[in-house]
Amino acid sequence: NAGVTQTPKFRVLKTGQSMTLLCAQDMNHEYMYWYRQDPGMGLRLIHYSVGEGTTAKGEVPDGYNVSRLKKQNFLLGLESAAPSQTSVYFCASSPGVGKETQYFGPGTRLLVL
Amino acid sequence: GESVGLHLPTLSVQEGDNSIINCAYSNSASDYFIWYKQESGKGPQFIIDIRSNMDKRQGQRVTVLLNKTVKHLSLQIAATQPGDSAVYFCAERPGNTGKLIFGQGTTLQVKP
């Protein structure tokens, strides 16, 4: 099993550009999450999903959209990138209720100029 | 509001010594706690977890202690090795939400 994979690993955007980050998991997990991690800070939840076709807002959802059209994929979109969205983005998945351990991907480093 | 914090931002220990990383949480409704290790340039890696109906749980070279009275969580690493150098995060789950709230992290430096 590859676990949780993220695409791309690194990206540079100009302010106002859009992009989509892809997260894929092959563990048949129900729940998936998107976090951002800034220097000296912990992980902050952007959006999450408790099943295919469902999404919910986390702690810092503004400026991001997500979609979970397939159980194994969770997409994070930036419609109009801002320098404040420069960060490292982590995707995670967990089996679901009663099995809360989240498994993380390797991260996507995003720089917005 | 909810918060999970770590008492010390950096912990430096000698190789072979035991390490103790502390964490305070504020939500009395949290019933599940987890420790992650994050090496430079990588995603967080699960270390050990504990539910609120337990006080202690042991893994391989690691032990997690939970004190619900004072809302305190600690991670003990026995015989610390250079490979243990990383940032350690604690996280709590407030009730049956499926979400985790992470602390800011403690950097563990192991001196040879």
mmCIF file with all atom_site columns, C-alpha atoms in Angstrom:
data_model
loop_
_atom_site.group_PDB
_atom_site.id
_atom_site.type_symbol
_atom_site.label_atom_id
_atom_site.label_alt_id
_atom_site.label_comp_id
_atom_site.label_asym_id
_atom_site.label_entity_id
_atom_site.label_seq_id
_atom_site.pdbx_PDB_ins_code
_atom_site.Cartn_x
_atom_site.Cartn_y
_atom_site.Cartn_z
_atom_site.occupancy
_atom_site.B_iso_or_equiv
_atom_site.pdbx_formal_charge
_atom_site.auth_seq_id
_atom_site.auth_comp_id
_atom_site.auth_asym_id
_atom_site.auth_atom_id
_atom_site.pdbx_PDB_model_num
ATOM 1   C CA . ASN A 1 1   ? 0.000   0.000  0.000  1.00 0.00 ? 1   ASN A CA 1
ATOM 2   C CA . ALA A 1 2   ? 1.194   3.493  -0.843 1.00 0.00 ? 2   ALA A CA 1
ATOM 3   C CA . GLY A 1 3   ? -0.826  4.964  2.048  1.00 0.00 ? 3   GLY A CA 1
ATOM 4   C CA . VAL A 1 4   ? -1.562  8.650  1.551  1.00 0.00 ? 4   VAL A CA 1
ATOM 5   C CA . THR A 1 5   ? -0.023  10.362 -1.445 1.00 0.00 ? 5   THR A CA 1
ATOM 6   C CA . GLN A 1 6   ? -0.096  14.023 -2.409 1.00 0.00 ? 6   GLN A CA 1
ATOM 7   C CA . THR A 1 7   ? 0.403   15.758 -5.745 1.00 0.00 ? 7   THR A CA 1
ATOM 8   C CA . PRO A 1 8   ? 2.334   17.959 -6.427 1.00 0.00 ? 8   PRO A CA 1
ATOM 9   C CA . LYS A 1 9   ? 5.213   17.993 -3.942 1.00 0.00 ? 9   LYS A CA 1
ATOM 10  C CA . PHE A 1 10  ? 6.078   21.615 -4.586 1.00 0.00 ? 10  PHE A CA 1
ATOM 11  C CA . ARG A 1 11  ? 4.478   24.480 -6.475 1.00 0.00 ? 11  ARG A CA 1
ATOM 12  C CA . VAL A 1 12  ? 5.070   28.176 -7.010 1.00 0.00 ? 12  VAL A CA 1
ATOM 13  C CA . LEU A 1 13  ? 2.077   30.368 -7.832 1.00 0.00 ? 13  LEU A CA 1
ATOM 14  C CA . LYS A 1 14  ? 1.594   34.004 -8.580 1.00 0.00 ? 14  LYS A CA 1
ATOM 15  C CA . THR A 1 15  ? -1.025  35.952 -6.646 1.00 0.00 ? 15  THR A CA 1
ATOM 16  C CA . GLY A 1 16  ? -4.433  35.409 -8.198 1.00 0.00 ? 16  GLY A CA 1
ATOM 17  C CA . GLN A 1 17  ? -3.631  32.089 -9.859 1.00 0.00 ? 17  GLN A CA 1
ATOM 18  C CA . SER A 1 18  ? -5.621  28.998 -9.088 1.00 0.00 ? 18  SER A CA 1
ATOM 19  C CA . MET A 1 19  ? -4.563  25.438 -8.455 1.00 0.00 ? 19  MET A CA 1
ATOM 20  C CA . THR A 1 20  ? -5.764  22.104 -7.129 1.00 0.00 ? 20  THR A CA 1
ATOM 21  C CA . LEU A 1 21  ? -3.921  19.861 -4.717 1.00 0.00 ? 21  LEU A CA 1
ATOM 22  C CA . LEU A 1 22  ? -4.691  16.186 -4.991 1.00 0.00 ? 22  LEU A CA 1
ATOM 23  C CA . CYS A 1 23  ? -4.732  13.718 -2.130 1.00 0.00 ? 23  CYS A CA 1
ATOM 24  C CA . ALA A 1 24  ? -5.195  9.997  -2.668 1.00 0.00 ? 24  ALA A CA 1
ATOM 25  C CA . GLN A 1 25  ? -5.386  7.125  -0.181 1.00 0.00 ? 25  GLN A CA 1
ATOM 26  C CA . ASP A 1 26  ? -5.511  3.404  -0.860 1.00 0.00 ? 26  ASP A CA 1
ATOM 27  C CA . MET A 1 27  ? -6.547  2.266  2.638  1.00 0.00 ? 27  MET A CA 1
ATOM 28  C CA . ASN A 1 28  ? -10.297 2.485  2.050  1.00 0.00 ? 28  ASN A CA 1
ATOM 29  C CA . HIS A 1 29  ? -10.568 5.133  4.749  1.00 0.00 ? 29  HIS A CA 1
ATOM 30  C CA . GLU A 1 30  ? -13.851 6.963  5.252  1.00 0.00 ? 30  GLU A CA 1
ATOM 31  C CA . TYR A 1 31  ? -12.491 10.230 6.631  1.00 0.00 ? 31  TYR A CA 1
ATOM 32  C CA . MET A 1 32  ? -10.071 12.584 4.904  1.00 0.00 ? 32  MET A CA 1
ATOM 33  C CA . TYR A 1 33  ? -8.591  15.898 5.977  1.00 0.00 ? 33  TYR A CA 1
ATOM 34  C CA . TRP A 1 34  ? -6.648  18.868 4.677  1.00 0.00 ? 34  TRP A CA 1
ATOM 35  C CA . TYR A 1 35  ? -4.329  20.783 7.011  1.00 0.00 ? 35  TYR A CA 1
ATOM 36  C CA . ARG A 1 36  ? -1.911  23.626 6.610  1.00 0.00 ? 36  ARG A CA 1
ATOM 37  C CA . GLN A 1 37  ? 1.263   23.982 8.612  1.00 0.00 ? 37  GLN A CA 1
ATOM 38  C CA . ASP A 1 38  ? 3.036   27.288 9.011  1.00 0.00 ? 38  ASP A CA 1
ATOM 39  C CA . PRO A 1 39  ? 6.484   27.836 10.593 1.00 0.00 ? 39  PRO A CA 1
ATOM 40  C CA . GLY A 1 40  ? 6.454   27.476 14.359 1.00 0.00 ? 40  GLY A CA 1
ATOM 41  C CA . MET A 1 41  ? 2.845   26.399 14.370 1.00 0.00 ? 41  MET A CA 1
ATOM 42  C CA . GLY A 1 42  ? 0.983   23.186 14.582 1.00 0.00 ? 42  GLY A CA 1
ATOM 43  C CA . LEU A 1 43  ? -1.400  21.781 12.032 1.00 0.00 ? 43  LEU A CA 1
ATOM 44  C CA . ARG A 1 44  ? -4.581  23.699 11.366 1.00 0.00 ? 44  ARG A CA 1
ATOM 45  C CA . LEU A 1 45  ? -7.571  21.992 9.823  1.00 0.00 ? 45  LEU A CA 1
ATOM 46  C CA . ILE A 1 46  ? -8.833  23.561 6.593  1.00 0.00 ? 46  ILE A CA 1
ATOM 47  C CA . HIS A 1 47  ? -11.608 21.190 5.480  1.00 0.00 ? 47  HIS A CA 1
ATOM 48  C CA . TYR A 1 48  ? -12.478 17.590 6.074  1.00 0.00 ? 48  TYR A CA 1
ATOM 49  C CA . SER A 1 49  ? -14.750 14.879 4.775  1.00 0.00 ? 49  SER A CA 1
ATOM 50  C CA . VAL A 1 50  ? -16.489 12.054 6.610  1.00 0.00 ? 50  VAL A CA 1
ATOM 51  C CA . GLY A 1 51  ? -17.411 10.188 3.468  1.00 0.00 ? 51  GLY A CA 1
ATOM 52  C CA . GLU A 1 52  ? -17.687 10.273 -0.302 1.00 0.00 ? 52  GLU A CA 1
ATOM 53  C CA . GLY A 1 53  ? -19.708 13.266 -1.432 1.00 0.00 ? 53  GLY A CA 1
ATOM 54  C CA . THR A 1 54  ? -19.506 15.067 1.922  1.00 0.00 ? 54  THR A CA 1
ATOM 55  C CA . THR A 1 55  ? -17.301 17.939 3.051  1.00 0.00 ? 55  THR A CA 1
ATOM 56  C CA . ALA A 1 56  ? -17.180 20.213 6.081  1.00 0.00 ? 56  ALA A CA 1
ATOM 57  C CA . LYS A 1 57  ? -15.301 23.318 7.167  1.00 0.00 ? 57  LYS A CA 1
ATOM 58  C CA . GLY A 1 58  ? -12.440 23.165 9.593  1.00 0.00 ? 58  GLY A CA 1
ATOM 59  C CA . GLU A 1 59  ? -10.677 25.868 11.524 1.00 0.00 ? 59  GLU A CA 1
ATOM 60  C CA . VAL A 1 60  ? -9.310  27.926 8.592  1.00 0.00 ? 60  VAL A CA 1
ATOM 61  C CA . PRO A 1 61  ? -11.537 27.286 5.516  1.00 0.00 ? 61  PRO A CA 1
ATOM 62  C CA . ASP A 1 62  ? -11.541 30.755 3.941  1.00 0.00 ? 62  ASP A CA 1
ATOM 63  C CA . GLY A 1 63  ? -9.943  30.895 0.492  1.00 0.00 ? 63  GLY A CA 1
ATOM 64  C CA . TYR A 1 64  ? -10.146 27.131 -0.039 1.00 0.00 ? 64  TYR A CA 1
ATOM 65  C CA . ASN A 1 65  ? -12.659 24.729 -1.522 1.00 0.00 ? 65  ASN A CA 1
ATOM 66  C CA . VAL A 1 66  ? -12.694 20.950 -1.466 1.00 0.00 ? 66  VAL A CA 1
ATOM 67  C CA . SER A 1 67  ? -14.365 18.051 -3.191 1.00 0.00 ? 67  SER A CA 1
ATOM 68  C CA . ARG A 1 68  ? -14.668 14.347 -2.407 1.00 0.00 ? 68  ARG A CA 1
ATOM 69  C CA . LEU A 1 69  ? -16.184 12.833 -5.543 1.00 0.00 ? 69  LEU A CA 1
ATOM 70  C CA . LYS A 1 70  ? -14.444 9.506  -4.994 1.00 0.00 ? 70  LYS A CA 1
ATOM 71  C CA . LYS A 1 71  ? -13.799 7.836  -1.665 1.00 0.00 ? 71  LYS A CA 1
ATOM 72  C CA . GLN A 1 72  ? -10.087 7.565  -2.284 1.00 0.00 ? 72  GLN A CA 1
ATOM 73  C CA . ASN A 1 73  ? -9.527  11.154 -3.412 1.00 0.00 ? 73  ASN A CA 1
ATOM 74  C CA . PHE A 1 74  ? -9.813  14.495 -1.655 1.00 0.00 ? 74  PHE A CA 1
ATOM 75  C CA . LEU A 1 75  ? -9.082  17.645 -3.646 1.00 0.00 ? 75  LEU A CA 1
ATOM 76  C CA . LEU A 1 76  ? -8.139  21.022 -2.220 1.00 0.00 ? 76  LEU A CA 1
ATOM 77  C CA . GLY A 1 77  ? -8.640  24.036 -4.460 1.00 0.00 ? 77  GLY A CA 1
ATOM 78  C CA . LEU A 1 78  ? -7.334  27.561 -4.286 1.00 0.00 ? 78  LEU A CA 1
ATOM 79  C CA . GLU A 1 79  ? -9.422  29.746 -6.573 1.00 0.00 ? 79  GLU A CA 1
ATOM 80  C CA . SER A 1 80  ? -7.329  32.910 -6.266 1.00 0.00 ? 80  SER A CA 1
ATOM 81  C CA . ALA A 1 81  ? -4.062  32.330 -4.440 1.00 0.00 ? 81  ALA A CA 1
ATOM 82  C CA . ALA A 1 82  ? -2.782  34.903 -1.950 1.00 0.00 ? 82  ALA A CA 1
ATOM 83  C CA . PRO A 1 83  ? 0.663   35.214 -0.331 1.00 0.00 ? 83  PRO A CA 1
ATOM 84  C CA . SER A 1 84  ? -0.973  34.341 3.002  1.00 0.00 ? 84  SER A CA 1
ATOM 85  C CA . GLN A 1 85  ? -1.628  30.879 1.587  1.00 0.00 ? 85  GLN A CA 1
ATOM 86  C CA . THR A 1 86  ? 2.085   30.162 1.347  1.00 0.00 ? 86  THR A CA 1
ATOM 87  C CA . SER A 1 87  ? 2.374   27.100 3.535  1.00 0.00 ? 87  SER A CA 1
ATOM 88  C CA . VAL A 1 88  ? 2.917   23.374 3.656  1.00 0.00 ? 88  VAL A CA 1
ATOM 89  C CA . TYR A 1 89  ? -0.284  21.453 3.071  1.00 0.00 ? 89  TYR A CA 1
ATOM 90  C CA . PHE A 1 90  ? -0.853  18.010 4.517  1.00 0.00 ? 90  PHE A CA 1
ATOM 91  C CA . CYS A 1 91  ? -3.564  15.565 3.700  1.00 0.00 ? 91  CYS A CA 1
ATOM 92  C CA . ALA A 1 92  ? -4.573  12.837 6.125  1.00 0.00 ? 92  ALA A CA 1
ATOM 93  C CA . SER A 1 93  ? -7.065  10.011 6.276  1.00 0.00 ? 93  SER A CA 1
ATOM 94  C CA . SER A 1 94  ? -8.562  7.872  9.015  1.00 0.00 ? 94  SER A CA 1
ATOM 95  C CA . PRO A 1 95  ? -10.749 4.766  8.997  1.00 0.00 ? 95  PRO A CA 1
ATOM 96  C CA . GLY A 1 96  ? -13.705 6.516  10.608 1.00 0.00 ? 96  GLY A CA 1
ATOM 97  C CA . VAL A 1 97  ? -15.730 6.534  13.804 1.00 0.00 ? 97  VAL A CA 1
ATOM 98  C CA . GLY A 1 98  ? -14.045 4.510  16.523 1.00 0.00 ? 98  GLY A CA 1
ATOM 99  C CA . LYS A 1 99  ? -10.747 4.429  14.642 1.00 0.00 ? 99  LYS A CA 1
ATOM 100 C CA . GLU A 1 100 ? -9.507  7.962  14.805 1.00 0.00 ? 100 GLU A CA 1
ATOM 101 C CA . THR A 1 101 ? -5.811  7.605  14.051 1.00 0.00 ? 101 THR A CA 1
ATOM 102 C CA . GLN A 1 102 ? -5.014  9.884  11.146 1.00 0.00 ? 102 GLN A CA 1
ATOM 103 C CA . TYR A 1 103 ? -2.372  8.896  8.622  1.00 0.00 ? 103 TYR A CA 1
ATOM 104 C CA . PHE A 1 104 ? -0.599  11.712 6.854  1.00 0.00 ? 104 PHE A CA 1
ATOM 105 C CA . GLY A 1 105 ? 0.786   12.252 3.396  1.00 0.00 ? 105 GLY A CA 1
ATOM 106 C CA . PRO A 1 106 ? 4.246   13.710 2.708  1.00 0.00 ? 106 PRO A CA 1
ATOM 107 C CA . GLY A 1 107 ? 2.979   17.255 2.179  1.00 0.00 ? 107 GLY A CA 1
ATOM 108 C CA . THR A 1 108 ? 2.806   19.837 -0.599 1.00 0.00 ? 108 THR A CA 1
ATOM 109 C CA . ARG A 1 109 ? 4.950   22.929 -0.267 1.00 0.00 ? 109 ARG A CA 1
ATOM 110 C CA . LEU A 1 110 ? 3.210   25.937 -1.814 1.00 0.00 ? 110 LEU A CA 1
ATOM 111 C CA . LEU A 1 111 ? 4.790   29.318 -2.385 1.00 0.00 ? 111 LEU A CA 1
ATOM 112 C CA . VAL A 1 112 ? 2.579   32.198 -3.504 1.00 0.00 ? 112 VAL A CA 1
ATOM 113 C CA . LEU A 1 113 ? 4.439   35.213 -4.832 1.00 0.00 ? 113 LEU A CA 1
ATOM 114 C CA . GLY B 2 1   ? -11.764 28.237 23.251 1.00 0.00 ? 1   GLY B CA 1
ATOM 115 C CA . GLU B 2 2   ? -10.188 24.875 22.660 1.00 0.00 ? 2   GLU B CA 1
ATOM 116 C CA . SER B 2 3   ? -6.443  24.711 22.781 1.00 0.00 ? 3   SER B CA 1
ATOM 117 C CA . VAL B 2 4   ? -3.710  22.176 23.015 1.00 0.00 ? 4   VAL B CA 1
ATOM 118 C CA . GLY B 2 5   ? -0.382  23.496 24.104 1.00 0.00 ? 5   GLY B CA 1
ATOM 119 C CA . LEU B 2 6   ? 3.079   22.214 24.811 1.00 0.00 ? 6   LEU B CA 1
ATOM 120 C CA . HIS B 2 7   ? 5.028   23.414 27.817 1.00 0.00 ? 7   HIS B CA 1
ATOM 121 C CA . LEU B 2 8   ? 8.460   23.595 26.164 1.00 0.00 ? 8   LEU B CA 1
ATOM 122 C CA . PRO B 2 9   ? 9.179   24.494 22.552 1.00 0.00 ? 9   PRO B CA 1
ATOM 123 C CA . THR B 2 10  ? 12.599  22.739 22.503 1.00 0.00 ? 10  THR B CA 1
ATOM 124 C CA . LEU B 2 11  ? 13.955  19.832 24.506 1.00 0.00 ? 11  LEU B CA 1
ATOM 125 C CA . SER B 2 12  ? 17.606  18.833 24.319 1.00 0.00 ? 12  SER B CA 1
ATOM 126 C CA . VAL B 2 13  ? 18.688  15.467 25.717 1.00 0.00 ? 13  VAL B CA 1
ATOM 127 C CA . GLN B 2 14  ? 21.780  13.311 25.696 1.00 0.00 ? 14  GLN B CA 1
ATOM 128 C CA . GLU B 2 15  ? 21.718  10.149 23.650 1.00 0.00 ? 15  GLU B CA 1
ATOM 129 C CA . GLY B 2 16  ? 20.719  7.255  25.870 1.00 0.00 ? 16  GLY B CA 1
ATOM 130 C CA . ASP B 2 17  ? 18.793  9.387  28.342 1.00 0.00 ? 17  ASP B CA 1
ATOM 131 C CA . ASN B 2 18  ? 15.041  9.301  28.729 1.00 0.00 ? 18  ASN B CA 1
ATOM 132 C CA . SER B 2 19  ? 12.965  12.131 27.232 1.00 0.00 ? 19  SER B CA 1
ATOM 133 C CA . ILE B 2 20  ? 9.702   13.508 28.544 1.00 0.00 ? 20  ILE B CA 1
ATOM 134 C CA . ILE B 2 21  ? 7.593   15.763 26.364 1.00 0.00 ? 21  ILE B CA 1
ATOM 135 C CA . ASN B 2 22  ? 4.600   17.429 27.983 1.00 0.00 ? 22  ASN B CA 1
ATOM 136 C CA . CYS B 2 23  ? 1.297   18.642 26.666 1.00 0.00 ? 23  CYS B CA 1
ATOM 137 C CA . ALA B 2 24  ? -1.612  20.493 28.227 1.00 0.00 ? 24  ALA B CA 1
ATOM 138 C CA . TYR B 2 25  ? -5.115  20.361 26.874 1.00 0.00 ? 25  TYR B CA 1
ATOM 139 C CA . SER B 2 26  ? -8.104  22.475 27.774 1.00 0.00 ? 26  SER B CA 1
ATOM 140 C CA . ASN B 2 27  ? -11.196 20.632 26.563 1.00 0.00 ? 27  ASN B CA 1
ATOM 141 C CA . SER B 2 28  ? -12.704 18.406 29.244 1.00 0.00 ? 28  SER B CA 1
ATOM 142 C CA . ALA B 2 29  ? -14.786 16.687 26.578 1.00 0.00 ? 29  ALA B CA 1
ATOM 143 C CA . SER B 2 30  ? -11.708 15.343 24.798 1.00 0.00 ? 30  SER B CA 1
ATOM 144 C CA . ASP B 2 31  ? -11.702 11.555 25.004 1.00 0.00 ? 31  ASP B CA 1
ATOM 145 C CA . TYR B 2 32  ? -8.888  10.575 22.681 1.00 0.00 ? 32  TYR B CA 1
ATOM 146 C CA . PHE B 2 33  ? -5.307  11.754 22.512 1.00 0.00 ? 33  PHE B CA 1
ATOM 147 C CA . ILE B 2 34  ? -2.509  11.033 20.110 1.00 0.00 ? 34  ILE B CA 1
ATOM 148 C CA . TRP B 2 35  ? 1.184   11.755 19.664 1.00 0.00 ? 35  TRP B CA 1
ATOM 149 C CA . TYR B 2 36  ? 2.835   12.328 16.326 1.00 0.00 ? 36  TYR B CA 1
ATOM 150 C CA . LYS B 2 37  ? 6.473   12.614 15.302 1.00 0.00 ? 37  LYS B CA 1
ATOM 151 C CA . GLN B 2 38  ? 7.420   14.851 12.416 1.00 0.00 ? 38  GLN B CA 1
ATOM 152 C CA . GLU B 2 39  ? 10.853  14.717 10.868 1.00 0.00 ? 39  GLU B CA 1
ATOM 153 C CA . SER B 2 40  ? 12.113  17.570 8.751  1.00 0.00 ? 40  SER B CA 1
ATOM 154 C CA . GLY B 2 41  ? 10.425  17.675 5.359  1.00 0.00 ? 41  GLY B CA 1
ATOM 155 C CA . LYS B 2 42  ? 8.043   14.832 6.123  1.00 0.00 ? 42  LYS B CA 1
ATOM 156 C CA . GLY B 2 43  ? 4.466   14.381 7.207  1.00 0.00 ? 43  GLY B CA 1
ATOM 157 C CA . PRO B 2 44  ? 3.527   13.612 10.818 1.00 0.00 ? 44  PRO B CA 1
ATOM 158 C CA . GLN B 2 45  ? 3.928   9.973  11.777 1.00 0.00 ? 45  GLN B CA 1
ATOM 159 C CA . PHE B 2 46  ? 1.749   8.237  14.351 1.00 0.00 ? 46  PHE B CA 1
ATOM 160 C CA . ILE B 2 47  ? 3.569   7.229  17.538 1.00 0.00 ? 47  ILE B CA 1
ATOM 161 C CA . ILE B 2 48  ? 1.027   6.237  20.140 1.00 0.00 ? 48  ILE B CA 1
ATOM 162 C CA . ASP B 2 49  ? -2.474  7.067  21.268 1.00 0.00 ? 49  ASP B CA 1
ATOM 163 C CA . ILE B 2 50  ? -4.561  6.781  24.412 1.00 0.00 ? 50  ILE B CA 1
ATOM 164 C CA . ARG B 2 51  ? -8.235  6.979  25.274 1.00 0.00 ? 51  ARG B CA 1
ATOM 165 C CA . SER B 2 52  ? -9.600  8.865  28.242 1.00 0.00 ? 52  SER B CA 1
ATOM 166 C CA . ASN B 2 53  ? -10.527 5.669  30.078 1.00 0.00 ? 53  ASN B CA 1
ATOM 167 C CA . MET B 2 54  ? -6.819  4.875  30.433 1.00 0.00 ? 54  MET B CA 1
ATOM 168 C CA . ASP B 2 55  ? -4.022  6.538  32.425 1.00 0.00 ? 55  ASP B CA 1
ATOM 169 C CA . LYS B 2 56  ? -1.061  4.931  30.750 1.00 0.00 ? 56  LYS B CA 1
ATOM 170 C CA . ARG B 2 57  ? -0.209  3.134  27.569 1.00 0.00 ? 57  ARG B CA 1
ATOM 171 C CA . GLN B 2 58  ? 3.099   1.681  26.475 1.00 0.00 ? 58  GLN B CA 1
ATOM 172 C CA . GLY B 2 59  ? 4.574   1.063  23.101 1.00 0.00 ? 59  GLY B CA 1
ATOM 173 C CA . GLN B 2 60  ? 8.015   0.234  21.892 1.00 0.00 ? 60  GLN B CA 1
ATOM 174 C CA . ARG B 2 61  ? 10.320  2.577  23.873 1.00 0.00 ? 61  ARG B CA 1
ATOM 175 C CA . VAL B 2 62  ? 7.455   5.047  24.284 1.00 0.00 ? 62  VAL B CA 1
ATOM 176 C CA . THR B 2 63  ? 4.912   5.560  27.020 1.00 0.00 ? 63  THR B CA 1
ATOM 177 C CA . VAL B 2 64  ? 2.018   7.986  27.087 1.00 0.00 ? 64  VAL B CA 1
ATOM 178 C CA . LEU B 2 65  ? 0.609   9.170  30.402 1.00 0.00 ? 65  LEU B CA 1
ATOM 179 C CA . LEU B 2 66  ? -2.736  10.889 30.766 1.00 0.00 ? 66  LEU B CA 1
ATOM 180 C CA . ASN B 2 67  ? -3.762  12.896 33.811 1.00 0.00 ? 67  ASN B CA 1
ATOM 181 C CA . LYS B 2 68  ? -7.346  13.976 33.318 1.00 0.00 ? 68  LYS B CA 1
ATOM 182 C CA . THR B 2 69  ? -7.489  15.788 36.634 1.00 0.00 ? 69  THR B CA 1
ATOM 183 C CA . VAL B 2 70  ? -5.034  18.426 35.479 1.00 0.00 ? 70  VAL B CA 1
ATOM 184 C CA . LYS B 2 71  ? -5.615  17.927 31.746 1.00 0.00 ? 71  LYS B CA 1
ATOM 185 C CA . HIS B 2 72  ? -2.050  16.872 31.102 1.00 0.00 ? 72  HIS B CA 1
ATOM 186 C CA . LEU B 2 73  ? -0.533  14.468 28.618 1.00 0.00 ? 73  LEU B CA 1
ATOM 187 C CA . SER B 2 74  ? 3.078   13.354 28.402 1.00 0.00 ? 74  SER B CA 1
ATOM 188 C CA . LEU B 2 75  ? 5.191   11.281 26.064 1.00 0.00 ? 75  LEU B CA 1
ATOM 189 C CA . GLN B 2 76  ? 8.133   9.421  27.494 1.00 0.00 ? 76  GLN B CA 1
ATOM 190 C CA . ILE B 2 77  ? 10.833  8.088  25.207 1.00 0.00 ? 77  ILE B CA 1
ATOM 191 C CA . ALA B 2 78  ? 13.238  5.595  26.728 1.00 0.00 ? 78  ALA B CA 1
ATOM 192 C CA . ALA B 2 79  ? 16.908  5.474  25.764 1.00 0.00 ? 79  ALA B CA 1
ATOM 193 C CA . THR B 2 80  ? 16.606  8.365  23.341 1.00 0.00 ? 80  THR B CA 1
ATOM 194 C CA . GLN B 2 81  ? 18.424  7.859  20.058 1.00 0.00 ? 81  GLN B CA 1
ATOM 195 C CA . PRO B 2 82  ? 19.611  10.325 17.389 1.00 0.00 ? 82  PRO B CA 1
ATOM 196 C CA . GLY B 2 83  ? 16.801  9.063  15.161 1.00 0.00 ? 83  GLY B CA 1
ATOM 197 C CA . ASP B 2 84  ? 14.324  10.391 17.702 1.00 0.00 ? 84  ASP B CA 1
ATOM 198 C CA . SER B 2 85  ? 15.283  13.961 16.828 1.00 0.00 ? 85  SER B CA 1
ATOM 199 C CA . ALA B 2 86  ? 12.134  15.527 15.424 1.00 0.00 ? 86  ALA B CA 1
ATOM 200 C CA . VAL B 2 87  ? 9.171   17.723 16.286 1.00 0.00 ? 87  VAL B CA 1
ATOM 201 C CA . TYR B 2 88  ? 6.579   16.016 18.454 1.00 0.00 ? 88  TYR B CA 1
ATOM 202 C CA . PHE B 2 89  ? 2.923   17.014 18.385 1.00 0.00 ? 89  PHE B CA 1
ATOM 203 C CA . CYS B 2 90  ? 0.159   16.073 20.718 1.00 0.00 ? 90  CYS B CA 1
ATOM 204 C CA . ALA B 2 91  ? -3.428  16.196 19.538 1.00 0.00 ? 91  ALA B CA 1
ATOM 205 C CA . GLU B 2 92  ? -6.816  15.805 21.187 1.00 0.00 ? 92  GLU B CA 1
ATOM 206 C CA . ARG B 2 93  ? -10.204 14.818 19.883 1.00 0.00 ? 93  ARG B CA 1
ATOM 207 C CA . PRO B 2 94  ? -13.008 16.835 21.489 1.00 0.00 ? 94  PRO B CA 1
ATOM 208 C CA . GLY B 2 95  ? -15.854 14.352 21.633 1.00 0.00 ? 95  GLY B CA 1
ATOM 209 C CA . ASN B 2 96  ? -16.987 12.219 18.729 1.00 0.00 ? 96  ASN B CA 1
ATOM 210 C CA . THR B 2 97  ? -16.191 14.802 16.061 1.00 0.00 ? 97  THR B CA 1
ATOM 211 C CA . GLY B 2 98  ? -13.707 12.908 13.922 1.00 0.00 ? 98  GLY B CA 1
ATOM 212 C CA . LYS B 2 99  ? -11.439 15.953 14.152 1.00 0.00 ? 99  LYS B CA 1
ATOM 213 C CA . LEU B 2 100 ? -8.143  16.415 15.946 1.00 0.00 ? 100 LEU B CA 1
ATOM 214 C CA . ILE B 2 101 ? -6.807  19.623 17.470 1.00 0.00 ? 101 ILE B CA 1
ATOM 215 C CA . PHE B 2 102 ? -3.030  19.828 17.371 1.00 0.00 ? 102 PHE B CA 1
ATOM 216 C CA . GLY B 2 103 ? -0.609  21.557 19.693 1.00 0.00 ? 103 GLY B CA 1
ATOM 217 C CA . GLN B 2 104 ? 2.218   23.700 18.378 1.00 0.00 ? 104 GLN B CA 1
ATOM 218 C CA . GLY B 2 105 ? 4.902   21.052 18.750 1.00 0.00 ? 105 GLY B CA 1
ATOM 219 C CA . THR B 2 106 ? 8.060   20.419 20.760 1.00 0.00 ? 106 THR B CA 1
ATOM 220 C CA . THR B 2 107 ? 11.407  20.038 19.053 1.00 0.00 ? 107 THR B CA 1
ATOM 221 C CA . LEU B 2 108 ? 13.469  17.187 20.485 1.00 0.00 ? 108 LEU B CA 1
ATOM 222 C CA . GLN B 2 109 ? 17.209  17.465 19.938 1.00 0.00 ? 109 GLN B CA 1
ATOM 223 C CA . VAL B 2 110 ? 19.343  14.448 20.758 1.00 0.00 ? 110 VAL B CA 1
ATOM 224 C CA . LYS B 2 111 ? 23.002  15.156 21.478 1.00 0.00 ? 111 LYS B CA 1
ATOM 225 C CA . PRO B 2 112 ? 25.472  12.372 20.676 1.00 0.00 ? 112 PRO B CA 1
#
